[in-house]
Every structure is written in structure tokens, then in C-alpha cells.
Short mmCIF file of C-alpha atoms and ligand atoms in Angstrom, two decimals:
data_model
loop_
_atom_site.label_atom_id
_atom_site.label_comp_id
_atom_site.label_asym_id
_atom_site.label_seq_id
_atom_site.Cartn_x
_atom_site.Cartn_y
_atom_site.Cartn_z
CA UNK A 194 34.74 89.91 106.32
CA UNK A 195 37.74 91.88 108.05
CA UNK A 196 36.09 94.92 110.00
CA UNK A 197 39.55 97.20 108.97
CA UNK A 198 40.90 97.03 105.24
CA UNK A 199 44.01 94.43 105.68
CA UNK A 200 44.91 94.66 101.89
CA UNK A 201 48.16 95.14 100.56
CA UNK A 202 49.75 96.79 97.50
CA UNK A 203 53.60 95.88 97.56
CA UNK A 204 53.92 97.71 94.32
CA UNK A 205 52.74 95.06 91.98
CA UNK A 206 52.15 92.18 94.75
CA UNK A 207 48.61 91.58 96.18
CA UNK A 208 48.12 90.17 100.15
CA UNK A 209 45.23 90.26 101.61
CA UNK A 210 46.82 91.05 104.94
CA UNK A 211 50.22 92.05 105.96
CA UNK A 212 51.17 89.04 107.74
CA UNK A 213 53.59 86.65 106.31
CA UNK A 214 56.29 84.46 107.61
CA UNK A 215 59.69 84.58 107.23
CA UNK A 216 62.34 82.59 105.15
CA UNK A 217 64.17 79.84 107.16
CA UNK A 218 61.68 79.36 109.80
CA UNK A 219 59.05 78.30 108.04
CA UNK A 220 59.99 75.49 105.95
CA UNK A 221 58.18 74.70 103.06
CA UNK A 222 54.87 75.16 105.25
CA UNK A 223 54.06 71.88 105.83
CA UNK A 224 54.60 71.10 109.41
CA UNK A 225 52.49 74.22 109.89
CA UNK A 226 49.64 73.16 108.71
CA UNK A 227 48.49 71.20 112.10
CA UNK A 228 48.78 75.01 113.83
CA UNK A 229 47.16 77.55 111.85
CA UNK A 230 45.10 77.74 108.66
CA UNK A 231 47.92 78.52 106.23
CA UNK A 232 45.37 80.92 103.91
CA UNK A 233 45.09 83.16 107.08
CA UNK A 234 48.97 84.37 105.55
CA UNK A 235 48.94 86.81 103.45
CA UNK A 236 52.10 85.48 102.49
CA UNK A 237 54.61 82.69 102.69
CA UNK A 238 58.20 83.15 102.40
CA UNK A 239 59.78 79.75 101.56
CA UNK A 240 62.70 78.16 102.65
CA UNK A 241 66.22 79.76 100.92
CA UNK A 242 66.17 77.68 97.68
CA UNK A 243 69.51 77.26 95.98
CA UNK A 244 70.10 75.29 92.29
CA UNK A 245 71.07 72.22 93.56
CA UNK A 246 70.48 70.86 96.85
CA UNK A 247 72.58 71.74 100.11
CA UNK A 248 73.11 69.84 102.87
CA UNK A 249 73.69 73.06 105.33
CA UNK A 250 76.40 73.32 108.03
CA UNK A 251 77.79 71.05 110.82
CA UNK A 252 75.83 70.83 114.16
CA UNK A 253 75.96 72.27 116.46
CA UNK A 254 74.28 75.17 114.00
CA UNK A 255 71.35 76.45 116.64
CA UNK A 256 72.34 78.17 120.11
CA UNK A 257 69.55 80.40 122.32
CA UNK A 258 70.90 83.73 123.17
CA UNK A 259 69.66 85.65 125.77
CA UNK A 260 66.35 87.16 124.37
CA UNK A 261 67.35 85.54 120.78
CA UNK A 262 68.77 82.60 119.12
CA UNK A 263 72.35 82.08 116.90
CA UNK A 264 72.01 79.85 113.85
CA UNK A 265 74.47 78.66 111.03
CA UNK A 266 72.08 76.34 109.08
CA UNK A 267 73.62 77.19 105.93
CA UNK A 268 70.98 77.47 103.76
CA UNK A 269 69.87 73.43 103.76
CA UNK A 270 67.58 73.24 101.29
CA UNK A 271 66.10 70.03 98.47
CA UNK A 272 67.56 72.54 95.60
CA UNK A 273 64.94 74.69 93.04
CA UNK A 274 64.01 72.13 90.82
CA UNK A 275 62.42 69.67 93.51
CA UNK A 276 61.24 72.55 95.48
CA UNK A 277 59.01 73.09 91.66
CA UNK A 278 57.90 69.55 91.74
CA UNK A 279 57.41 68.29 95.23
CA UNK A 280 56.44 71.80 97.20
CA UNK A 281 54.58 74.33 95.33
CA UNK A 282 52.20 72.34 94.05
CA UNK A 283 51.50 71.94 98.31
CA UNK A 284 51.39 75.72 99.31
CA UNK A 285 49.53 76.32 95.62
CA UNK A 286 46.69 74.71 97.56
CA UNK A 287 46.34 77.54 99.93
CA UNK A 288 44.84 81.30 99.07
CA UNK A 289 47.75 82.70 100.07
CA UNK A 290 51.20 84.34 98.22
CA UNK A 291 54.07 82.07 97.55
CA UNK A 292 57.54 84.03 97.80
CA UNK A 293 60.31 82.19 97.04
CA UNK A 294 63.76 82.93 98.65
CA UNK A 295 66.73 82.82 96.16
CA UNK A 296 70.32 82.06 96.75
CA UNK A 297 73.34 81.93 94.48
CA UNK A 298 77.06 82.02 94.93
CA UNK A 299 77.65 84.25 92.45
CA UNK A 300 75.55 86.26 89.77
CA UNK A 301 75.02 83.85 86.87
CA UNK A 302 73.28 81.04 89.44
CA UNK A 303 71.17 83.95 91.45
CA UNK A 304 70.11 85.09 87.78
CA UNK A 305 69.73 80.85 86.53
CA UNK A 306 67.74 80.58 89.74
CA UNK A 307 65.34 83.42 89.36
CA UNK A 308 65.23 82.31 85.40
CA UNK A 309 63.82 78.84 86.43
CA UNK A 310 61.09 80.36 88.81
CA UNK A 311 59.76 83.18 86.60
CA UNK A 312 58.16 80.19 84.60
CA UNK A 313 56.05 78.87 87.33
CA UNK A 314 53.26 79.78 89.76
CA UNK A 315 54.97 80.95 92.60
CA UNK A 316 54.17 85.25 93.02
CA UNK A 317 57.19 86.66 93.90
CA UNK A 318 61.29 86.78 94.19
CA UNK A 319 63.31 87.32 97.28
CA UNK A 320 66.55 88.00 96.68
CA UNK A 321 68.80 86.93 99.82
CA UNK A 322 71.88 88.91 99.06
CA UNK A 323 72.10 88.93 103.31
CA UNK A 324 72.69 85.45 104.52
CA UNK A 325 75.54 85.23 106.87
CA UNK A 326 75.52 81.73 107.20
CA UNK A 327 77.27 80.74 103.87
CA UNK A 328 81.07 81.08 102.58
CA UNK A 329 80.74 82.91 98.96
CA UNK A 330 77.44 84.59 98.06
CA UNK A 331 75.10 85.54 100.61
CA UNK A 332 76.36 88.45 102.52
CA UNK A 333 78.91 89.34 100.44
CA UNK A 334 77.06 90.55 98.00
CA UNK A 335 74.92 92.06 100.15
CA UNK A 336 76.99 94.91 102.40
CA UNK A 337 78.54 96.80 99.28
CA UNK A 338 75.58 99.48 97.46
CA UNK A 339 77.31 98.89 94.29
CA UNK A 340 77.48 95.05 94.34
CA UNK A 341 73.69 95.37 95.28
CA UNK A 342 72.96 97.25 92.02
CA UNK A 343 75.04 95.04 90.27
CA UNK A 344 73.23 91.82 91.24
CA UNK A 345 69.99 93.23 91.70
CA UNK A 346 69.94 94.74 88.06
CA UNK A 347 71.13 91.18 86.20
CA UNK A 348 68.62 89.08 88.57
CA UNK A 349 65.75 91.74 87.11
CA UNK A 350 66.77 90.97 83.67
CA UNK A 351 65.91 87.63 84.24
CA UNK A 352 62.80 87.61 86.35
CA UNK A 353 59.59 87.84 84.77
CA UNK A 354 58.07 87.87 88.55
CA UNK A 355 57.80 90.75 91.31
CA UNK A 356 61.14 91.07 93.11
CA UNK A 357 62.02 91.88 96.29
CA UNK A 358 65.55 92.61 97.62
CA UNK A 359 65.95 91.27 101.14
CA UNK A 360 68.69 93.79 102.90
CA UNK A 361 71.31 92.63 105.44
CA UNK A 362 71.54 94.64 108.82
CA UNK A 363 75.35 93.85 108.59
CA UNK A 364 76.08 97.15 106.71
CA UNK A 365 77.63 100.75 107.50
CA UNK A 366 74.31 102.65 106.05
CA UNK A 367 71.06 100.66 105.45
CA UNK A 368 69.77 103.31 103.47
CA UNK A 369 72.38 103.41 100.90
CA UNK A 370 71.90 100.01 99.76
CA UNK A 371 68.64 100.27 99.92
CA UNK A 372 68.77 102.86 97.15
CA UNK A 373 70.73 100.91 95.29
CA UNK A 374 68.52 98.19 95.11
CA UNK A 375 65.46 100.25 94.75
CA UNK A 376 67.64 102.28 91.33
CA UNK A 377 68.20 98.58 90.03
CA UNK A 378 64.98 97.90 89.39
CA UNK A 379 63.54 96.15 93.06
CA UNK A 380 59.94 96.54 93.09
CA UNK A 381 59.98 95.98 97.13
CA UNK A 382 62.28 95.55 99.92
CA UNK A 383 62.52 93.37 102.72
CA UNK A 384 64.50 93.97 106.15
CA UNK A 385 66.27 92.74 108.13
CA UNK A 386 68.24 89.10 107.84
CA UNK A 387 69.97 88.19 111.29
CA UNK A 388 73.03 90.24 112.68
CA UNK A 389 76.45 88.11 112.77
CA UNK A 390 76.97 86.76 116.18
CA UNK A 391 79.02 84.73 118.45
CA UNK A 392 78.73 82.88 121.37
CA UNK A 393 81.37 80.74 123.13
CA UNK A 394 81.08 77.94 125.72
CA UNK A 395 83.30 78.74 128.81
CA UNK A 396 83.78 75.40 129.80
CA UNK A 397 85.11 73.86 126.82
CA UNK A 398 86.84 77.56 125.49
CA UNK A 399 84.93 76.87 122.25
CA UNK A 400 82.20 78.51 120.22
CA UNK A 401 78.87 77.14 120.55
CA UNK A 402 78.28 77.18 116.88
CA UNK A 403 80.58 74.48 115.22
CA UNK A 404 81.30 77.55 112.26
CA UNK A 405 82.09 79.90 114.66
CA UNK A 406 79.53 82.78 113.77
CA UNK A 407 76.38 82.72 113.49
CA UNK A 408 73.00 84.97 112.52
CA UNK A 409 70.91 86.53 115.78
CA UNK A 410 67.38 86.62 115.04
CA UNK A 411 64.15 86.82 117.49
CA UNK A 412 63.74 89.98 120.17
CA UNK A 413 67.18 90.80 121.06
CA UNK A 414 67.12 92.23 117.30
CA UNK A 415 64.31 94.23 117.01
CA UNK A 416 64.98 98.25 117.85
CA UNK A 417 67.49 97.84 115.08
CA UNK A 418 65.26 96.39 112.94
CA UNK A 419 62.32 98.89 113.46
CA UNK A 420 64.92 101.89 113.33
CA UNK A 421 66.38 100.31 109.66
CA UNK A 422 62.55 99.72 108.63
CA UNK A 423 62.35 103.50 109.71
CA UNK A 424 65.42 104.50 107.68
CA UNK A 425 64.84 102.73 104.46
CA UNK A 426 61.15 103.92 104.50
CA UNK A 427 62.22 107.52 104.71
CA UNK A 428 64.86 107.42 101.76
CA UNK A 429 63.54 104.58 99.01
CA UNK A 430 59.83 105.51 97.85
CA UNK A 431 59.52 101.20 96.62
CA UNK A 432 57.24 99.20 99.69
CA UNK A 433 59.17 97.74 103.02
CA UNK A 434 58.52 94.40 104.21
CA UNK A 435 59.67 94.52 108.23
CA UNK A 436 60.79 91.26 110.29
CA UNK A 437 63.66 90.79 113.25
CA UNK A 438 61.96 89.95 116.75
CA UNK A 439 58.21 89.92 115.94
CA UNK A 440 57.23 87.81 118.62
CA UNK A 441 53.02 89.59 118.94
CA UNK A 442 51.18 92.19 117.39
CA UNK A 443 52.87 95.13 119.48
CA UNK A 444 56.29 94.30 118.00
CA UNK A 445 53.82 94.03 114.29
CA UNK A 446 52.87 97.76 114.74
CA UNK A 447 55.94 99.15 115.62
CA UNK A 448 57.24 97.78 112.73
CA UNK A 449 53.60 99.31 110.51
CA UNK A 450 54.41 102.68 112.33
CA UNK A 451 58.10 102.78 111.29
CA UNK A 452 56.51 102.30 107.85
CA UNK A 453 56.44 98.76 107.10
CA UNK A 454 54.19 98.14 104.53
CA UNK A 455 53.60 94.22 105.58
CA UNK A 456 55.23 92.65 108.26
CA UNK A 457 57.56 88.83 108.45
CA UNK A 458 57.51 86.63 111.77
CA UNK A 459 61.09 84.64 111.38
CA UNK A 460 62.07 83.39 115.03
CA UNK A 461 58.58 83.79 117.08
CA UNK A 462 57.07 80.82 114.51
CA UNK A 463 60.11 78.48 115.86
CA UNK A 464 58.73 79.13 119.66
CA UNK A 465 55.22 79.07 119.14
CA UNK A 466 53.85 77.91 115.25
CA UNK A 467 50.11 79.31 115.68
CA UNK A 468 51.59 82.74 116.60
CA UNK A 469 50.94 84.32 112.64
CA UNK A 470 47.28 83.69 113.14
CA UNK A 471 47.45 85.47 116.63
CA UNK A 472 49.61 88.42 115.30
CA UNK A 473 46.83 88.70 112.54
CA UNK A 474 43.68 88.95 115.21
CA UNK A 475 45.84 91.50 117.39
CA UNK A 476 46.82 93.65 114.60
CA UNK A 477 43.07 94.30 113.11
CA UNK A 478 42.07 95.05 116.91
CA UNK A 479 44.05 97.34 117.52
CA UNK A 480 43.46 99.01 114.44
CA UNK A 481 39.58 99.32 115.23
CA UNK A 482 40.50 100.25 118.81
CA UNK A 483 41.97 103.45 117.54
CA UNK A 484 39.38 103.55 114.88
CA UNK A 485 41.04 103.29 111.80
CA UNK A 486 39.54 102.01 108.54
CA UNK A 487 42.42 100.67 106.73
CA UNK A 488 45.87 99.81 107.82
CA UNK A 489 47.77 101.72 105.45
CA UNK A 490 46.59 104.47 107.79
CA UNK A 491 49.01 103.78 110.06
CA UNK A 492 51.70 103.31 107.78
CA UNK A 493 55.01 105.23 108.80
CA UNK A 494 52.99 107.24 111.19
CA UNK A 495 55.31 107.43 113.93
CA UNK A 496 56.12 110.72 115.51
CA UNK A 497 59.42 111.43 116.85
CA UNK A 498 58.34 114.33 119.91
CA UNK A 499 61.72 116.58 119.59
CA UNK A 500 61.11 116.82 115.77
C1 FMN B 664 66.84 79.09 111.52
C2 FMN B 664 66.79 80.26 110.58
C3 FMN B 664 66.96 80.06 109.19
C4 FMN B 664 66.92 81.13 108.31
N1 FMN B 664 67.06 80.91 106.96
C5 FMN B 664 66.93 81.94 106.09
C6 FMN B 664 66.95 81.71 104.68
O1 FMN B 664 67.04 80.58 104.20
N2 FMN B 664 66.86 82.80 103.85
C7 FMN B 664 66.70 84.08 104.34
O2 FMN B 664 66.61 85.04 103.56
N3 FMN B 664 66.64 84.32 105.67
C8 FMN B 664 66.74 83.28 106.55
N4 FMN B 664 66.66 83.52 107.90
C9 FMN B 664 66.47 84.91 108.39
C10 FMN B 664 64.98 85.21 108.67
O3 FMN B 664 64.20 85.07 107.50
C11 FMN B 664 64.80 86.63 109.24
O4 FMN B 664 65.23 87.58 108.30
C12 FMN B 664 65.56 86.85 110.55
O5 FMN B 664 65.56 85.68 111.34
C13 FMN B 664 65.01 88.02 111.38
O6 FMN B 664 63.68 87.79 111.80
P1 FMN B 664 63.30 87.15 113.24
O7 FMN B 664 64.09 87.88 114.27
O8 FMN B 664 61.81 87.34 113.36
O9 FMN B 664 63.67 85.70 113.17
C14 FMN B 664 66.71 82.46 108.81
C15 FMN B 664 66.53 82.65 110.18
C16 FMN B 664 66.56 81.59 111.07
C17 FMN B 664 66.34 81.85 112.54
#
């Protein structure tokens, strides 16, 4: 029995902490199994799935960055329909939420996609309108408001499931497509995907990546994460899941503070794969060091001291 109320309400969606991992660096959970006790997550964010399998980018597609890490994976992934058969029956297993990450190039195979899932058990939808890492799609539909709406109100037409919209940092204004999604019908948003990036190899005068560009995740990311967690809490009124750098539970309460409602660990599970259990222990000490009851206490309680 947790000695501070954990739950969480993301507007329809139930976890019984605000821990969950992030999309991408998580796989489909199984080669985390040997590390931590997967129903210690409140949630799991899967893998981006696509409708048919993709075999991802060229190598190199991984480079470390000074306090972070480049990647181009391109969204490798078995495709939705084995994901149905050969994974979820696996994470089903565990008392935890299964999110699944969706990816289209255009409309019509975001809105197939999220058609095919609504029939089966997994809990919720996560739109990735943000990946960088892919040549139509992805990002592209993610940096205009209006193109948000557009895609966000189809995919809700066809998803009998909670949805969240995952937001790319790779914008002008956060908050404006944040409101977009939230007006076309979003029950929840997550924040951030990885920055675009490059990083070239002096020596041979070429980029490290074999694309070119690449997304920056882990620590170097994370005041503009916790300042567009901050943004988007203060102008949608729909629940904010935070992620971009959470390597402990410090970097997990900034992000609670700035008014995440439930937190993702992307990057810090790829350097040390117990790291969501350790987050989880941190974060409920703290909150009974400062003697509070229930975490939603905290929730967007940070003070700014010249306002
Ligand atoms: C190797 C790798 C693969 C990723 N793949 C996906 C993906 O398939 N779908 C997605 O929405 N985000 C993907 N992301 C982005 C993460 O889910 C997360 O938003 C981002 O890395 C910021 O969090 P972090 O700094 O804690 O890693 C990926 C990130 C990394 C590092």
C-alpha cells in the first residue's frame, strides 16, 4: 500500500502511478522484464506501430551528444497487425496500461491504424504527429495548429479508445497546437518528442547520422521540455503527460510542478533499464518528505518569484 495517493485520472485513463515509459525506448517491454517488475508502470508506451512493417533507417541512426543522444531509427517497427498477435497478448500479462503509439503517412492510414486498435485490449492511443525521423507523416503533420485539428479530429472519429496527442517541440508556439488538438477532440496530451539535430564528424566532413538529422532526446532537452509542459498546462484545461531528459525523480517533479499530470522516461531507460522503478520510489518520498497526501497536490504548483 503506497503511503501518498499515486493515482491518476488522465481524463478518462486510469494509472495507478504516474510513471510510464516512453515510445521508442522501450520496445515492446520485453527485454525489460529481467530489470524491473513491469506492473510497477503505471503505463507502457509501446514502440511507434505503423500498418505494415518498417524496416527503419540506415546505420549509422544512434550518435551520443554531449548530455543527450541523436537518433534516426525511423520508426522500425513488426507493423500493427503482428504487434495485435505476437505483443499485447505479452504486456496484457502485466497490471499495468498499454498505450499504443500510432504512425501514418497520411490521414486515412493514422485513422485505418487507430480503427484496427480500438477493437482490442490495449487502453489508449498516442498519436505521433511529432516524429522527425521519417520523410512524409510524422512531423509534418505535427508543426501546423490547423493540420493538428485536422488529423486529430478524423483519427477521433475512428477511435473508440482514449486518445492522446503527442506534441512536437519543433514548433513556433507549443501552446497553439496544443489547443488545437485539445478543440479536436484529444482527451490528453503528451510532450515533448526529440528536437531535430545534427552532428557532423570532423574527420571525415560528414554527418554522424547516415540521414543527416536526427531527434535529441535525454538531459540536454529538458528546460525546454519542462517550460512547454509549463505552457501547454497553462492554456489547454485536457491532462499533460511530460517526458524529454528524465533521467531521476528530481527531473520527475519538475516536470509534476510544471503541471504534468504523469510523467514518460524515453532516453534514461536506454542508459540504465531499472531506472522507472527508481524514479517511482524517489517520487513517493519526496512527496511524504514535504508531507503531501496525494500527488495531484503538487500538480502545476510551481511559483515563478517575480510574478
Ligand atoms: C531511440 C528512440 C526512438 C524513439 N521512437 C519513438 C517512437 O517510435 N514514437 C514516438 O512517439 N517517440 C519516439 N521517440 C521519442 C521519445 O518517446 C521521447 O518523446 C523523447 O525521446 C524525449 O524523451 P527523453 O529525452 O526522455 O528520451 C524515440 C526516442 C528515442 C531516443
Amino acid at each position: 500500500m503506497s503511503r501518498v495517493d499515486l493515482n491518476v485520472d488522465l481524463n478518462g485513463l486510469k494509472l495507478k502511478n504516474p510513471i510510464t515509459v516512453a515510445s521508442g525506448t522501450f520496445g515492446f517491454g520485453r527485454e525489460f522484464e529481467d530489470y524491473l517488475d513491469l506492473n510497477n508502470l503505471g503505463g507502457i508506451m509501446v514502440k511507434g506501430l505503423t500498418l505494415k512493417e518498417r524496416k527503419g533507417n540506415p546505420v549509422p541512426r544512434v550518435a551520443e551528444t554531449p548530455m543527450g543522444m541523436l537518433n534516426s531509427v525511423g520508426l522500425q517497427n513488426p507493423g500493427v497487425e503482428y504487434f495485435i498477435k505476437n505483443e499485447l497478448p505479452f504486456l496484457k500479462r502485466y497490471d499495468t496500461k498499454v498505450i499504443a503509439n500510432i504512425n501514418g503517412n497520411t490521414i486515412e492510414e493514422y485513422c485505418e491504424i487507430a480503427h484496427i486498435l480500438s477493437s482490442t485490449s490495449v487502453d489508449s492511443l498516442e498519436l505521433n504527429i511529432s516524429c522527425p525521423n521519417v520523410k512524409e507523416g510524422g512531423v509534418s503533420f505535427g508543426r501546423d495548429p490547423e493540420m493538428v485539428y485536422k488529423v486529430t479530429k478524423k483519427v477521433r472519429e475512428y477511435a473508440d479508445k482514449h486518445l492522446i496527442v503527442k506534441l512536437s517541440p519543433n514548433v513556433t508556439d507549443i501552446k497553439d497546437v496544443a489547443e488545437a488538438a485539445e478543440k479536436a477532440g484529444s482527451d490528453c496530451i503528451s510532450l515533448i518528442n526529440t528536437l531535430i539535430g545534427m552532428a557532423i564528424d570532423i574527420d571525415r566532413e560528414t554527418t554522424i547520422l547516415a540521414r543527416g538529422m536526427g531527434g535529441l532526446s535525454g538531459p540536454a532537452i529538458k528546460p525546454v521540455a519542462v517550460r512547454m509542459v509549463y505552457e501547454v498546462f497553462n492554456t489547454v484545461s485536457i491532462p499533460v503527460i511530460g517526458m524529454g531528459g528524465i533521467m531521476d525523480y528530481k527531473d520527475s517533479i519538475e516536470f509534476l510542478l510544471a503541471g504534468a499530470s504523469a510523467i514518460a522516461i524515453g532516453t534514461g531507460n536506454l542508459i540504465n533499464p531499472g531506472v522507472a522503478a527508481e524514479i517511482l520510489k524517489g517520487i513517493e518520498n519526496h512527496l511524504e518528505s514535504k508531507g503531501y497526501k496525494a500527488l495531484e497536490e503538487i500538480r502545476g504548483k510551481v511559483k515563478i518569484p517575480s510574478k
